PDB file of C-alpha atoms in Angstrom:
ATOM      1  CA  MET A   7     146.122-176.723  58.153  1.00  0.00           C
ATOM      2  CA  ASN A   8     143.016-178.266  59.646  1.00  0.00           C
ATOM      3  CA  ASP A   9     142.746-180.579  56.617  1.00  0.00           C
ATOM      4  CA  LYS A  10     146.145-182.121  57.368  1.00  0.00           C
ATOM      5  CA  ASN A  11     145.191-182.806  60.991  1.00  0.00           C
ATOM      6  CA  TYR A  12     141.864-184.265  59.859  1.00  0.00           C
ATOM      7  CA  LEU A  13     143.584-186.580  57.371  1.00  0.00           C
ATOM      8  CA  LYS A  14     146.067-187.712  60.012  1.00  0.00           C
ATOM      9  CA  SER A  15     143.324-188.556  62.510  1.00  0.00           C
ATOM     10  CA  GLU A  16     141.165-190.222  59.852  1.00  0.00           C
ATOM     11  CA  TYR A  17     143.843-192.529  58.453  1.00  0.00           C
ATOM     12  CA  ILE A  18     146.000-193.271  61.492  1.00  0.00           C
ATOM     13  CA  ILE A  19     143.936-196.237  62.786  1.00  0.00           C
ATOM     14  CA  PRO A  20     143.724-198.187  59.489  1.00  0.00           C
ATOM     15  CA  VAL A  21     147.368-197.453  58.582  1.00  0.00           C
ATOM     16  CA  PHE A  22     148.611-198.528  62.008  1.00  0.00           C
ATOM     17  CA  ALA A  23     146.343-201.577  61.907  1.00  0.00           C
ATOM     18  CA  THR A  24     147.674-202.628  58.502  1.00  0.00           C
ATOM     19  CA  ILE A  25     151.280-202.284  59.669  1.00  0.00           C
ATOM     20  CA  TRP A  26     150.474-204.242  62.843  1.00  0.00           C
ATOM     21  CA  VAL A  27     148.795-207.108  60.963  1.00  0.00           C
ATOM     22  CA  ILE A  28     151.645-207.336  58.440  1.00  0.00           C
ATOM     23  CA  ILE A  29     154.224-207.473  61.253  1.00  0.00           C
ATOM     24  CA  TYR A  30     152.160-210.016  63.145  1.00  0.00           C
ATOM     25  CA  LEU A  31     151.733-212.099  60.000  1.00  0.00           C
ATOM     26  CA  PHE A  32     155.498-212.548  59.771  1.00  0.00           C
ATOM     27  CA  LEU A  33     155.807-213.154  63.510  1.00  0.00           C
ATOM     28  CA  GLY A  34     153.006-215.721  63.379  1.00  0.00           C
ATOM     29  CA  ILE A  35     154.838-217.788  60.765  1.00  0.00           C
ATOM     30  CA  GLN A  36     157.874-218.164  63.029  1.00  0.00           C
ATOM     31  CA  GLN A  37     156.322-218.295  66.494  1.00  0.00           C
ATOM     32  CA  THR A  38     153.263-219.693  68.170  1.00  0.00           C
ATOM     33  CA  TYR A  39     150.239-217.491  67.670  1.00  0.00           C
ATOM     34  CA  ASP A  40     149.000-216.161  71.003  1.00  0.00           C
ATOM     35  CA  VAL A  41     145.547-214.995  72.007  1.00  0.00           C
ATOM     36  CA  VAL A  42     146.693-211.485  72.956  1.00  0.00           C
ATOM     37  CA  GLY A  43     148.004-210.871  69.452  1.00  0.00           C
ATOM     38  CA  LEU A  44     144.806-212.304  68.030  1.00  0.00           C
ATOM     39  CA  LEU A  45     142.676-209.983  70.139  1.00  0.00           C
ATOM     40  CA  ILE A  46     144.732-206.924  69.184  1.00  0.00           C
ATOM     41  CA  SER A  47     144.560-207.848  65.500  1.00  0.00           C
ATOM     42  CA  GLN A  48     140.814-208.455  65.728  1.00  0.00           C
ATOM     43  CA  LEU A  49     140.299-205.090  67.419  1.00  0.00           C
ATOM     44  CA  PHE A  50     142.191-203.319  64.644  1.00  0.00           C
ATOM     45  CA  ILE A  51     140.347-205.240  61.939  1.00  0.00           C
ATOM     46  CA  GLY A  52     136.996-204.423  63.586  1.00  0.00           C
ATOM     47  CA  ALA A  53     137.943-200.738  63.881  1.00  0.00           C
ATOM     48  CA  ALA A  54     138.921-200.610  60.212  1.00  0.00           C
ATOM     49  CA  VAL A  55     135.713-202.364  59.126  1.00  0.00           C
ATOM     50  CA  ILE A  56     133.519-200.023  61.179  1.00  0.00           C
ATOM     51  CA  ASN A  57     135.548-197.065  59.881  1.00  0.00           C
ATOM     52  CA  ALA A  58     134.932-198.183  56.284  1.00  0.00           C
ATOM     53  CA  ILE A  59     131.221-198.896  56.843  1.00  0.00           C
ATOM     54  CA  GLN A  60     130.431-195.527  58.430  1.00  0.00           C
ATOM     55  CA  LYS A  61     130.790-193.572  55.165  1.00  0.00           C
ATOM     56  CA  PRO A  62     129.429-195.745  52.325  1.00  0.00           C
ATOM     57  CA  SER A  63     129.671-192.827  49.860  1.00  0.00           C
ATOM     58  CA  GLU A  64     133.451-193.214  50.036  1.00  0.00           C
ATOM     59  CA  ALA A  65     133.362-196.954  49.309  1.00  0.00           C
ATOM     60  CA  ARG A  66     136.444-196.758  47.074  1.00  0.00           C
ATOM     61  CA  SER A  67     138.380-194.552  49.448  1.00  0.00           C
ATOM     62  CA  PHE A  68     141.719-195.289  51.020  1.00  0.00           C
ATOM     63  CA  ARG A  69     140.103-196.353  54.298  1.00  0.00           C
ATOM     64  CA  ALA A  70     137.838-198.929  52.661  1.00  0.00           C
ATOM     65  CA  ILE A  71     140.736-200.410  50.691  1.00  0.00           C
ATOM     66  CA  LEU A  72     142.784-200.661  53.887  1.00  0.00           C
ATOM     67  CA  GLY A  73     139.833-202.302  55.632  1.00  0.00           C
ATOM     68  CA  ILE A  74     139.608-204.952  52.910  1.00  0.00           C
ATOM     69  CA  ILE A  75     143.385-205.529  53.063  1.00  0.00           C
ATOM     70  CA  LEU A  76     143.122-205.917  56.833  1.00  0.00           C
ATOM     71  CA  ILE A  77     140.337-208.483  56.558  1.00  0.00           C
ATOM     72  CA  VAL A  78     142.251-210.544  53.969  1.00  0.00           C
ATOM     73  CA  LEU A  79     145.493-210.360  55.969  1.00  0.00           C
ATOM     74  CA  GLY A  80     143.639-211.238  59.147  1.00  0.00           C
ATOM     75  CA  ILE A  81     142.064-214.312  57.540  1.00  0.00           C
ATOM     76  CA  VAL A  82     145.441-215.435  56.155  1.00  0.00           C
ATOM     77  CA  LEU A  83     147.046-214.743  59.516  1.00  0.00           C
ATOM     78  CA  LEU A  84     144.512-216.857  61.382  1.00  0.00           C
ATOM     79  CA  PHE A  85     145.402-220.063  59.536  1.00  0.00           C
ATOM     80  CA  PHE A  86     149.148-220.078  60.267  1.00  0.00           C
ATOM     81  CA  ASN A  87     150.397-222.473  62.970  1.00  0.00           C
ATOM     82  CA  LEU A  88     146.993-223.156  64.484  1.00  0.00           C
ATOM     83  CA  SER A  89     145.835-226.171  66.426  1.00  0.00           C
ATOM     84  CA  LEU A  90     142.176-227.210  66.561  1.00  0.00           C
ATOM     85  CA  VAL A  91     141.795-225.460  69.913  1.00  0.00           C
ATOM     86  CA  ARG A  92     143.076-222.207  68.468  1.00  0.00           C
ATOM     87  CA  ILE A  93     140.863-222.539  65.384  1.00  0.00           C
ATOM     88  CA  SER A  94     137.804-222.984  67.615  1.00  0.00           C
ATOM     89  CA  GLN A  95     138.829-219.945  69.704  1.00  0.00           C
ATOM     90  CA  ILE A  96     139.308-217.885  66.557  1.00  0.00           C
ATOM     91  CA  LEU A  97     135.984-218.981  65.069  1.00  0.00           C
ATOM     92  CA  THR A  98     134.237-218.042  68.305  1.00  0.00           C
ATOM     93  CA  LEU A  99     135.895-214.622  68.362  1.00  0.00           C
ATOM     94  CA  GLY A 100     135.138-214.132  64.662  1.00  0.00           C
ATOM     95  CA  VAL A 101     131.453-214.925  65.131  1.00  0.00           C
ATOM     96  CA  ILE A 102     131.293-212.532  68.084  1.00  0.00           C
ATOM     97  CA  GLN A 103     133.026-209.801  66.077  1.00  0.00           C
ATOM     98  CA  ILE A 104     130.823-210.268  63.012  1.00  0.00           C
ATOM     99  CA  GLY A 105     127.719-210.221  65.212  1.00  0.00           C
ATOM    100  CA  THR A 106     128.887-207.033  66.907  1.00  0.00           C
ATOM    101  CA  VAL A 107     129.598-205.263  63.619  1.00  0.00           C
ATOM    102  CA  LEU A 108     126.306-206.382  62.069  1.00  0.00           C
ATOM    103  CA  SER A 109     124.270-205.359  65.106  1.00  0.00           C
ATOM    104  CA  SER A 110     125.879-201.915  65.174  1.00  0.00           C
ATOM    105  CA  VAL A 111     125.252-201.481  61.441  1.00  0.00           C
ATOM    106  CA  LEU A 112     121.634-202.607  61.820  1.00  0.00           C
ATOM    107  CA  LYS A 113     121.143-200.244  64.755  1.00  0.00           C
ATOM    108  CA  MET A 114     122.494-197.356  62.675  1.00  0.00           C
ATOM    109  CA  GLY A 115     120.278-198.301  59.730  1.00  0.00           C
ATOM    110  CA  THR A 116     117.018-198.766  61.637  1.00  0.00           C
ATOM    111  CA  SER A 117     117.348-195.919  64.141  1.00  0.00           C
ATOM    112  CA  GLY A 118     114.929-193.705  62.187  1.00  0.00           C
ATOM    113  CA  ALA A 119     112.508-196.427  61.080  1.00  0.00           C
ATOM    114  CA  ALA A 120     110.331-196.585  64.210  1.00  0.00           C
ATOM    115  CA  LYS A 121     108.834-193.122  63.828  1.00  0.00           C
ATOM    116  CA  THR A 122     105.265-192.279  62.921  1.00  0.00           C
ATOM    117  CA  PRO A 123     104.600-189.978  59.930  1.00  0.00           C
ATOM    118  CA  SER A 124     104.254-187.055  62.315  1.00  0.00           C
ATOM    119  CA  GLY A 125     107.838-187.613  63.492  1.00  0.00           C
ATOM    120  CA  ARG A 126     106.944-188.914  66.939  1.00  0.00           C
ATOM    121  CA  SER A 127     107.813-192.346  68.207  1.00  0.00           C
ATOM    122  CA  PRO A 128     104.731-194.547  68.467  1.00  0.00           C
ATOM    123  CA  SER A 129     103.477-194.716  72.016  1.00  0.00           C
ATOM    124  CA  PRO A 130     102.194-198.022  73.310  1.00  0.00           C
ATOM    125  CA  GLU A 131      98.439-198.138  73.820  1.00  0.00           C
ATOM    126  CA  PRO A 132      97.472-197.870  77.491  1.00  0.00           C
ATOM    127  CA  SER A 133      96.133-201.079  78.930  1.00  0.00           C
ATOM    128  CA  PRO A 134      92.441-200.871  79.833  1.00  0.00           C
ATOM    129  CA  GLU A 135      91.653-200.527  83.525  1.00  0.00           C
ATOM    130  CA  PRO A 136      90.006-203.640  85.008  1.00  0.00           C
ATOM    131  CA  GLU A 137      86.433-203.086  86.162  1.00  0.00           C
ATOM    132  CA  PRO A 138      85.945-203.019  89.918  1.00  0.00           C
ATOM    133  CA  GLY A 139      84.834-206.361  91.317  1.00  0.00           C
ATOM    134  CA  THR A 140      86.287-208.473  88.519  1.00  0.00           C
ATOM    135  CA  GLY A 141      89.703-208.974  90.127  1.00  0.00           C
ATOM    136  CA  PRO A 142      90.686-211.848  92.406  1.00  0.00           C
ATOM    137  CA  GLU A 143      88.335-212.253  95.356  1.00  0.00           C
ATOM    138  CA  PRO A 144      89.768-211.485  98.795  1.00  0.00           C
ATOM    139  CA  ILE A 145      90.025-214.420 101.159  1.00  0.00           C
TER     140      ILE A 145
END
């Protein structure tokens, strides 16, 4: 029984995100695309991407496929009914999102790299004490 609950919690975000982006894709063709919808779609796409990146051993899993579908749908969605102002807003948000995802991935990947062979973090060398009488002269 625990497996069913685990599967529900694991797949609910990407499934809901895919449904949301598909619905918003059809709404975006007929109506003006608004920034709130863009932000919600970007949040879901980012959540699906992070969800797919966290377990690279399951690269061909259902979650990773949904993440790729979300990215493709999001890119298609972004180019419907957009003025230059909206395209610049979207590019800015996209750059911010990509930077956030990459920085979180890099932080996860390099978290264990700054350790010495003994397993301790390297401590900075203490700065040498200045000799008495070599400091600034009192007035």
